[in-house]
Coordinates of C-alpha atoms in Angstrom, one line a residue:
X1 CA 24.8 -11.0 25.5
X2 CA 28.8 -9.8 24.4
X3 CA 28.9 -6.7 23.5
X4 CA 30.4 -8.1 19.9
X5 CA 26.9 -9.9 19.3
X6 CA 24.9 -7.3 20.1
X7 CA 26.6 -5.3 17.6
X8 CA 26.1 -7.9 15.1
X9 CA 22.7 -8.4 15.4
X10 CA 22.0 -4.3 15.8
X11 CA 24.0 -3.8 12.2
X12 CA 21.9 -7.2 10.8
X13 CA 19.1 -6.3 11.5
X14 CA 19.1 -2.2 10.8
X15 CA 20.6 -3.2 7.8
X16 CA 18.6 -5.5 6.5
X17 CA 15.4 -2.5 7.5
X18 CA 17.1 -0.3 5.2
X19 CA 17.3 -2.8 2.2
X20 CA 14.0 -4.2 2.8
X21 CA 12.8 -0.1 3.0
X22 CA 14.6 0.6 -0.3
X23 CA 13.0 -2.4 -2.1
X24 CA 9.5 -0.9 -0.8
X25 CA 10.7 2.6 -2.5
X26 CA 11.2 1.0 -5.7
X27 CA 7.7 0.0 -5.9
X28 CA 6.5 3.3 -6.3
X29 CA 8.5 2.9 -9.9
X30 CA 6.0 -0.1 -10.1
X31 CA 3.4 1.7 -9.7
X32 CA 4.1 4.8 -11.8
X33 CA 5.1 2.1 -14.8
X34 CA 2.2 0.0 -14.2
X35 CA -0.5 3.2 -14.3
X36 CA 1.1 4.3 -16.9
X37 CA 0.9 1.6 -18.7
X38 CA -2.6 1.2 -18.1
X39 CA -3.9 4.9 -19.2
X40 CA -4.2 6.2 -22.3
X41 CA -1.5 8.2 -23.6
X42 CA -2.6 11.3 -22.7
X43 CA -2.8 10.8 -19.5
X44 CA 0.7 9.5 -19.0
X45 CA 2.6 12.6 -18.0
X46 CA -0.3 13.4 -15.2
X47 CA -0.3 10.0 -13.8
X48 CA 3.7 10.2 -13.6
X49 CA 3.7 13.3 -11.8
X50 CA 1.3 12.3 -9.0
X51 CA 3.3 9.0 -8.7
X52 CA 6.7 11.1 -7.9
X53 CA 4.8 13.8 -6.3
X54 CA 2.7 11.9 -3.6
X55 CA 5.9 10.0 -2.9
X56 CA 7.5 13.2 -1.7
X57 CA 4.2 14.2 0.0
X58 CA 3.8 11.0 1.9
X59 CA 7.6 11.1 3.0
X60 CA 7.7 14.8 3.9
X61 CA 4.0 14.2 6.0
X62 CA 5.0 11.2 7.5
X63 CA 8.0 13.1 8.8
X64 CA 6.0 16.0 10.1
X65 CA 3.2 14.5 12.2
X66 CA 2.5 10.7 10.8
X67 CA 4.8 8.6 12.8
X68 CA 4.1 10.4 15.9
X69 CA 0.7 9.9 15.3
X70 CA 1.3 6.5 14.9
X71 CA 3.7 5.4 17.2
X72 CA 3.4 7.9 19.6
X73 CA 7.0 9.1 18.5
X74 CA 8.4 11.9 16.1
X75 CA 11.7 12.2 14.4
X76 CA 10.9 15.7 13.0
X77 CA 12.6 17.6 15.6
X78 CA 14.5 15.0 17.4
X79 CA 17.9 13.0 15.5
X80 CA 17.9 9.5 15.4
X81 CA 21.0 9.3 13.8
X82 CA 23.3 8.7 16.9
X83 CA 23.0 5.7 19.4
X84 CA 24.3 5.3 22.8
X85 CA 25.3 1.5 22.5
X86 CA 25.4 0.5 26.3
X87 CA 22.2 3.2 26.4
X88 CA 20.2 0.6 24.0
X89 CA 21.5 -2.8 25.2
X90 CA 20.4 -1.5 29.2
X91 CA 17.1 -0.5 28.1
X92 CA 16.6 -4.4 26.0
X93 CA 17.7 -5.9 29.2
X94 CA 15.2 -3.9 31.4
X95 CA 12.6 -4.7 29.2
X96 CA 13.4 -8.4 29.5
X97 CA 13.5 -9.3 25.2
X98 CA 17.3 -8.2 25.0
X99 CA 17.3 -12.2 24.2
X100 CA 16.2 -12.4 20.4
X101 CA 14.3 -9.2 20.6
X102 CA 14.1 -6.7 18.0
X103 CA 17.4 -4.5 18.0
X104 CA 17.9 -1.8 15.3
X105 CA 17.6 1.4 14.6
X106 CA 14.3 4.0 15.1
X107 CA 15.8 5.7 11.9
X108 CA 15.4 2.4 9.9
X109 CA 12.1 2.0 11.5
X110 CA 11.0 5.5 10.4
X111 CA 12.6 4.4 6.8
X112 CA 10.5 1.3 6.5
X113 CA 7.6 3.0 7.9
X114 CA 7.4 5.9 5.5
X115 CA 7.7 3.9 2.2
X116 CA 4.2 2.1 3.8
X117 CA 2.6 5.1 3.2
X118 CA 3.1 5.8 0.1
X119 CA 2.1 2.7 -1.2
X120 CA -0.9 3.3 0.5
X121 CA -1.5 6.9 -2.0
X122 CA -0.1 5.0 -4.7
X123 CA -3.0 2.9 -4.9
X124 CA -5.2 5.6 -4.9
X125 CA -3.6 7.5 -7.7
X126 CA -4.6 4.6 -10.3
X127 CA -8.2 4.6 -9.5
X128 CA -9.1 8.5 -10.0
X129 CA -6.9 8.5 -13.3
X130 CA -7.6 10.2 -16.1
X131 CA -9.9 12.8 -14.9
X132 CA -8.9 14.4 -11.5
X133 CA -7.3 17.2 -10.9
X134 CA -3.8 17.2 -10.1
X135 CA -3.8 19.6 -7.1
X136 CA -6.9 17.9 -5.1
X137 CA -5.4 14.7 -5.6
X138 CA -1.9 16.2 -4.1
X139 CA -4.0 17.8 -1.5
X140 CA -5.7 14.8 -0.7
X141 CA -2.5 13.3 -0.1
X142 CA -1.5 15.4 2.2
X143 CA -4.5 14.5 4.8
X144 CA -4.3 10.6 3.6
X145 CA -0.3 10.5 4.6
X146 CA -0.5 12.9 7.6
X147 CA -3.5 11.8 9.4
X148 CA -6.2 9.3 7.8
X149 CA -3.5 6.4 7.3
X150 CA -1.3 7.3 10.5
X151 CA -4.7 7.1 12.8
X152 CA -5.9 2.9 11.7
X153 CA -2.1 2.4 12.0
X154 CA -2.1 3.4 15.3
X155 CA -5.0 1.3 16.6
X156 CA -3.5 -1.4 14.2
X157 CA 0.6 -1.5 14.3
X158 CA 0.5 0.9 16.8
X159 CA -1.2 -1.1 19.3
X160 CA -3.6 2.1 20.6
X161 CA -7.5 1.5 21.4
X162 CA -9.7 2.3 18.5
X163 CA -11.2 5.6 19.8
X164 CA -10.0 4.6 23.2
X165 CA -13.0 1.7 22.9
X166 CA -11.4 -1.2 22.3
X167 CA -8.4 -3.1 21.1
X168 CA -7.4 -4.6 18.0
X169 CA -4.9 -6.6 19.3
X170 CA -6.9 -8.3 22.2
X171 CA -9.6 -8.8 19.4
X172 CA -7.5 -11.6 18.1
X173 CA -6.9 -9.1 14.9
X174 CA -3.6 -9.7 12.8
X175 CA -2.2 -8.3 9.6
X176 CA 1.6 -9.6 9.3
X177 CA 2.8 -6.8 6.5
X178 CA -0.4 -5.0 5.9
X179 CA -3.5 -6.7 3.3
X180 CA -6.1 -4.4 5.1
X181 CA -3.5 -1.8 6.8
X182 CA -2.5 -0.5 3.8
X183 CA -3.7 -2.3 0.9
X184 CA -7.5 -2.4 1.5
X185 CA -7.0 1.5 3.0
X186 CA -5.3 2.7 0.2
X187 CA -8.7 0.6 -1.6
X188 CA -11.2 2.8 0.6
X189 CA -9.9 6.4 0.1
X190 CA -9.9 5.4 -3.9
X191 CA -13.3 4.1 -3.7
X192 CA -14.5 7.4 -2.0
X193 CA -12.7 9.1 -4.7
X194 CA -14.2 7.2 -7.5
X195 CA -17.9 7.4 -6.2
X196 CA -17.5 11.3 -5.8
X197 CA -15.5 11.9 -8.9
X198 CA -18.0 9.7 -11.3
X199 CA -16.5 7.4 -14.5
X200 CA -14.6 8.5 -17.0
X201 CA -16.6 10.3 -20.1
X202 CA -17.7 7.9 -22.6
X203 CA -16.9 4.5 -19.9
X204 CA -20.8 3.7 -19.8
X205 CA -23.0 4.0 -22.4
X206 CA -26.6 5.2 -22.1
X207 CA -27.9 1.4 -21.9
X208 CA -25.7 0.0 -19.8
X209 CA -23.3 -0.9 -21.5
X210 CA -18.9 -0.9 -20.8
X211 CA -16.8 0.2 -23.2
X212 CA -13.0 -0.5 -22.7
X213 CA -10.1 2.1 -22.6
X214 CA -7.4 0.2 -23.6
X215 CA -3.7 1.1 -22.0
X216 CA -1.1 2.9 -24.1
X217 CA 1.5 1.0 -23.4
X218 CA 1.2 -2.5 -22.1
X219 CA 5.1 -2.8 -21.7
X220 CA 5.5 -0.5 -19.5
X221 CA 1.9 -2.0 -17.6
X222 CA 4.2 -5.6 -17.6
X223 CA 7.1 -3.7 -16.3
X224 CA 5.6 -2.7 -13.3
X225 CA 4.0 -5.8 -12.4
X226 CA 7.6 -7.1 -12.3
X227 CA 9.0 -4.4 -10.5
X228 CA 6.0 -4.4 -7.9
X229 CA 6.3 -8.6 -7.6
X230 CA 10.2 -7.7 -6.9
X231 CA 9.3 -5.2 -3.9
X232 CA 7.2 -7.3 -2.3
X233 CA 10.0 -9.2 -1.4
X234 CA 10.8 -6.0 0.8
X235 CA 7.4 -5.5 1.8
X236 CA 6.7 -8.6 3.5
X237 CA 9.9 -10.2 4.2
X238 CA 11.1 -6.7 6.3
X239 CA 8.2 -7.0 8.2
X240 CA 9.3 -10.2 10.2
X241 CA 11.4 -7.1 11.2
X242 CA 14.8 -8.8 12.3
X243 CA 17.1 -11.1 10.4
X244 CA 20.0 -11.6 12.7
X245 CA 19.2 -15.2 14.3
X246 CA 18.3 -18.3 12.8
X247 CA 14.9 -18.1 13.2
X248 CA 14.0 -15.0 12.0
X249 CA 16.6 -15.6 9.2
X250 CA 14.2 -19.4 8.1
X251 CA 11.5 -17.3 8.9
X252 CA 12.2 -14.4 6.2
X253 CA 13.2 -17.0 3.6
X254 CA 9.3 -18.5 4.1
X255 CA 8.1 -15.2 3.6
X256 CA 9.8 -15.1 0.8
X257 CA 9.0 -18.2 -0.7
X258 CA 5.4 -17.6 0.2
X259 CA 5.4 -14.3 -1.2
X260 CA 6.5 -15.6 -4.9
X261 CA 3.7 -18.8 -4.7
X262 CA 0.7 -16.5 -4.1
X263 CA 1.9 -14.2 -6.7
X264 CA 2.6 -17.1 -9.2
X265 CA -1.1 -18.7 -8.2
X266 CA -2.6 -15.8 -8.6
X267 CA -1.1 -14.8 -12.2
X268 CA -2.0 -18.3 -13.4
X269 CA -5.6 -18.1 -11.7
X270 CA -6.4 -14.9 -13.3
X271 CA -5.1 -16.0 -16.7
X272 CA -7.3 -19.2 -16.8
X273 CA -10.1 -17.3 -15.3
X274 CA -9.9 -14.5 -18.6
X275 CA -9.8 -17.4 -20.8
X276 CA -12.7 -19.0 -19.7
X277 CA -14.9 -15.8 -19.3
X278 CA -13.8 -13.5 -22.1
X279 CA -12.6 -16.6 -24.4
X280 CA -8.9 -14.3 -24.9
X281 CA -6.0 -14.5 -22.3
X282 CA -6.0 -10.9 -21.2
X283 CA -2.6 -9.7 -19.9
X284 CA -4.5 -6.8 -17.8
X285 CA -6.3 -9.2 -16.0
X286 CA -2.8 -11.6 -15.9
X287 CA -1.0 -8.3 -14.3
X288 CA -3.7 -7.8 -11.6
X289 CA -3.8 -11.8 -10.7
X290 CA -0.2 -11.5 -9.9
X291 CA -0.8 -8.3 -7.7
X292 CA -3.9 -9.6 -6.5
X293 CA -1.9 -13.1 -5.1
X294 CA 0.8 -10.3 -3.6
X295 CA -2.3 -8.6 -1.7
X296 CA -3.8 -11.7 -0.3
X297 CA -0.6 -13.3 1.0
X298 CA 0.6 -10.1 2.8
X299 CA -1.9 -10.2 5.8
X300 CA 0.2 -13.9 6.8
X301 CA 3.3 -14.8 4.7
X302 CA 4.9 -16.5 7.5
X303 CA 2.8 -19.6 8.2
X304 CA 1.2 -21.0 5.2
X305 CA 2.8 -23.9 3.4
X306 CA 4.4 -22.9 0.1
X307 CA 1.5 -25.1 -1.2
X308 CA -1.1 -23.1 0.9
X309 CA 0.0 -19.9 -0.4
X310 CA 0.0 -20.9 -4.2
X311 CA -3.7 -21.9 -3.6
X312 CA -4.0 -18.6 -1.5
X313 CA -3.2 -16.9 -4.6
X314 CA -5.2 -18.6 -6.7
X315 CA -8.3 -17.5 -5.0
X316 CA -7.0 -14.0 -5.3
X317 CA -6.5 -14.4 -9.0
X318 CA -10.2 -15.5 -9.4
X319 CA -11.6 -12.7 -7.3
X320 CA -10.0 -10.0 -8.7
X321 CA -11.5 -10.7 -12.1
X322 CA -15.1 -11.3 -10.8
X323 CA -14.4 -7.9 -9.1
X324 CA -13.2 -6.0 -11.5
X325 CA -15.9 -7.1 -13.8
X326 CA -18.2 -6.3 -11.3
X327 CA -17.2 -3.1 -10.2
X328 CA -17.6 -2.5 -13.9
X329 CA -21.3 -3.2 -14.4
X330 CA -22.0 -1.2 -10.9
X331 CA -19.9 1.6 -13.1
X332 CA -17.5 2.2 -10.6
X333 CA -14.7 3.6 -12.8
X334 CA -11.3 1.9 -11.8
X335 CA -8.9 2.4 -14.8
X336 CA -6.2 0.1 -13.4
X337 CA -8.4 -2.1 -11.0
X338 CA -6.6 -1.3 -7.7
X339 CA -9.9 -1.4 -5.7
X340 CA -10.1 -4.9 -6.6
X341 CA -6.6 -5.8 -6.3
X342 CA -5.8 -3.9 -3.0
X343 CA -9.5 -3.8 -1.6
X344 CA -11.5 -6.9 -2.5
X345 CA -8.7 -9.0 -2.0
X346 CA -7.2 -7.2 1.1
X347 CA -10.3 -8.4 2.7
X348 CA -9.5 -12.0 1.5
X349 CA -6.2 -12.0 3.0
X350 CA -7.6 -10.5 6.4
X351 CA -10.1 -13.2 6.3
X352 CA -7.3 -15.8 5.5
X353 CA -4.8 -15.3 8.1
X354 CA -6.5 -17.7 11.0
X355 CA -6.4 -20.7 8.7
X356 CA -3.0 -21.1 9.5
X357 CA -2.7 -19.1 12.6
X358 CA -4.5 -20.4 15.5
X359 CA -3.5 -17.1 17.2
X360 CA -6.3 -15.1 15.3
X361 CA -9.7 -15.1 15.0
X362 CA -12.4 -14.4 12.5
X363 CA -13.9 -12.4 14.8
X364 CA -11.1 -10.7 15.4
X365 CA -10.5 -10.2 11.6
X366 CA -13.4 -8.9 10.3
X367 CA -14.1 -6.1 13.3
X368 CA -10.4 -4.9 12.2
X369 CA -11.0 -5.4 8.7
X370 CA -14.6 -3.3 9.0
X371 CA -12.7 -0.5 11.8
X372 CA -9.7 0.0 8.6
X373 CA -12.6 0.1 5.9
X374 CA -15.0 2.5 7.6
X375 CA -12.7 4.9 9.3
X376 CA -10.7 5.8 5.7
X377 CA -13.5 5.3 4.0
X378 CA -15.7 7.6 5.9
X379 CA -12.8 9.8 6.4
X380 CA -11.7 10.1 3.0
X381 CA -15.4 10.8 1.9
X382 CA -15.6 13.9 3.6
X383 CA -11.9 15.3 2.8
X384 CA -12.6 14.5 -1.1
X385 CA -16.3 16.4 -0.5
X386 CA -14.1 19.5 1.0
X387 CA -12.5 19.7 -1.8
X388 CA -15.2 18.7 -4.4
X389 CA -17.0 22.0 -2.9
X390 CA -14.0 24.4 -2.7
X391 CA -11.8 23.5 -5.2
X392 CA -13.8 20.9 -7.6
X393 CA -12.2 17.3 -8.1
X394 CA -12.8 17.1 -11.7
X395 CA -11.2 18.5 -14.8
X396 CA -13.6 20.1 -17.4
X397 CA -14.8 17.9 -20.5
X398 CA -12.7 19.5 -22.5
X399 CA -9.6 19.0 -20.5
X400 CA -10.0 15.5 -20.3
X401 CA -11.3 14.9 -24.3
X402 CA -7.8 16.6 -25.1
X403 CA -6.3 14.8 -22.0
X404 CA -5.2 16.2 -18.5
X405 CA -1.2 15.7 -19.4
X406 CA -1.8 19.6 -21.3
X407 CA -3.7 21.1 -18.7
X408 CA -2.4 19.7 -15.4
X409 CA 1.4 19.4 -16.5
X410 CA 1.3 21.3 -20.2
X411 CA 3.6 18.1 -21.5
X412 CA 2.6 15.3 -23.2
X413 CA 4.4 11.7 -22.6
X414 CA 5.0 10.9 -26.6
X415 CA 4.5 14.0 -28.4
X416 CA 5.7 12.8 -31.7
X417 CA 3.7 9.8 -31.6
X418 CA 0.1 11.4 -30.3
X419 CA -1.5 11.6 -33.6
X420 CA -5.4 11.8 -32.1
X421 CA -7.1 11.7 -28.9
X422 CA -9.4 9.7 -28.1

């Protein structure tokens, strides 16, 4: 290969990392806007800090010890900033996949990496809302970032033996962008959250019955859909991870176009599904059919027809209400319904991927999908149960009748508009 090319296809490609990374940052916005939306007012200014906060954390821990514990490969003490051109094209050629192999730079992989992780803690920070305390959850995020999520990405994207049993990989396990790596993970730490935490005060009433908290600002809820439908883009299509041939460049405009389908199949899905259950077109339930489509696609975005996606999306959009009504009569508390938008239907994409890829098995999928569950799962049981006995998870009732916005942050979001508390 010229020298010329290679430097074309090393700035392509690093390049279009980096863009792909920054389009994955912005859906932390998505996230903050969309819980935000979702909680009651005074529980906006809480749920915004622990959005911008566990971003930091999850860069900062990621830095530290994550990505070597994942990749077997740190940047914290070493710069990846420089490149030693003829260094990086003899080490391709040694390898033997100089020819249409990867070429970019570790920096931009750390980049794309990192912003992984904190969607990861994002999705956990919807589920416990409205009653946890700001410091546990920040503490917890510390562990989740550093080691819980860098450990099933190692025996996952990292290629390493699960324990040093067996491997994924040879398992016939695949997860293109990451339903179950870090969509269903993100699921399993919120659901041992939720189950030690309990339900909001007042959520279940004495005979079993659900009474709704509706969301301050549904705006801001729509918003954040949008902005989270927009980074997906990033999410998926960056993790064909190269763009400079014409393959990989067809194959990042599929992922693309498959990406948008299953959302847009999975919006419509939900929407029909609300109408015909609850007799009312519920826009939470139209928001988490769109997310829910995202989620399912993401495990395999490259193969599927644009028509098999859409209809991928649409069984998304049907699950997530069943799930999120269902979750509800177990009284699992889920204010924003992430479990059942990044858990339930992270499974469902796992599950999907060898209908079009004849490279994976069942077999394969569900061992991974049960290894990803059970490890952060377990894992994230016993941190939270640390930190339930030291430090307590919970606000008091008081502090979360009046609303955790004054006593975690000592701000409230629209203080000339809060005119009671609910």
């Amino acid at each position: 290969m010229e020298n010329s090319v290679f430097h074309l296809q090393y700035a392509l490609d690093t390049f279009y990392f980096l863009v792909c990374g920054a389009l994955v940052m912005w859906m932390a916005a998505g996230f903050a806007m969309l819980e935000s939306g979702l909680v009651r007012a005074k529980n906006t200014t809480e749920i915004l800090t622990k959005n911008v906060a566990l971003f930091a954390v999850a860069c900062t821990m990621y830095m530290v010890c994550g990505y070597a514990i994942m990749y077997d490969g740190s940047i914290f003490l070493s710069g990846m900033g420089s490149v030693d051109v003829g260094g990086v094209m003899g080490e391709f050629a040694e390898r033997g996949d100089f020819e249409g192999g990867s070429i970019y730079s570790g920096a931009s992989d750390f980049f794309f990496q990192v912003v992984f992780v904190a969607t990861a803690m994002s999705i956990v920070s919807g589920a416990v809302a409205e009653r946890m305390k700001l410091w546990a959850f920040l503490i917890f995020a510390v562990v989740m970032t550093g080691f819980i999520y860098p450990m099933e990405g190692a025996w996952t994207w990292g290629g390493a033996d699960v324990f040093g049993m067996y491997s994924l990989g040879d398992l016939g396990f695949s997860d293109f962008a990451g339903s179950g790596i870090v969509h269903m993970a993100g699921a399993a730490a919120a659901l041992a959250g939720v189950i030690l935490l309990g339900a909001r005060k007042g959520k279940y009433g004495p005979n079993g019955e659900i009474r709704a908290f509706p969301g301050a600002n549904m705006p801001l809820a729509a918003l954040g859909t949008f902005i989270l439908w927009l980074g997906w883009f990033g999410f998926n299509g960056g993790s064909v991870l190269k763009l400079g041939d014409v393959a990989s460049a067809h194959s990042v405009a599929m992922v693309f176009l498959n990406t948008n389908a299953a959302a847009a199949g999975g919006a419509i899905a939900a929407l029909i599904t609300a109408r015909v259950m609850f007799g009312k077109a519920d826009l939470t339930m139209l928001l988490n059919g769109a997310i829910a489509g995202l989620v399912v696609i993401t495990a395999e975005p490259s193969t599927p027809s644009a028509l098999v996606a859409t209809i991928w999306g649409v069984l998304g959009g049907i699950l997530v209400v069943l799930s999120i009504v269902t979750l509800d009569k177990l009284r699992i508390d889920d204010p924003v319904g992430a479990i059942s938008a990044h858990g339930v239907c992270g499974l469902l994409g796992l599950l999907l991927v060898p209908v079009t890829n004849d490279g994976v098995t069942f077999s394969g999928q569900i061992i991974g999908a049960i290894t990803i569950f059970v490890w952060v799962f377990v894992a994230s049981l016993v941190v939270w149960g640390i930190l339930k006995a030291v430090m307590g998870i919970r606000v008091t009732e008081e502090e979360e009748y009046e609303g955790v916005d004054l006593s975690e942050c000592g701000m409230e979001a629209y203080p000339e508009f809060v005119s009671g508390k609910q």
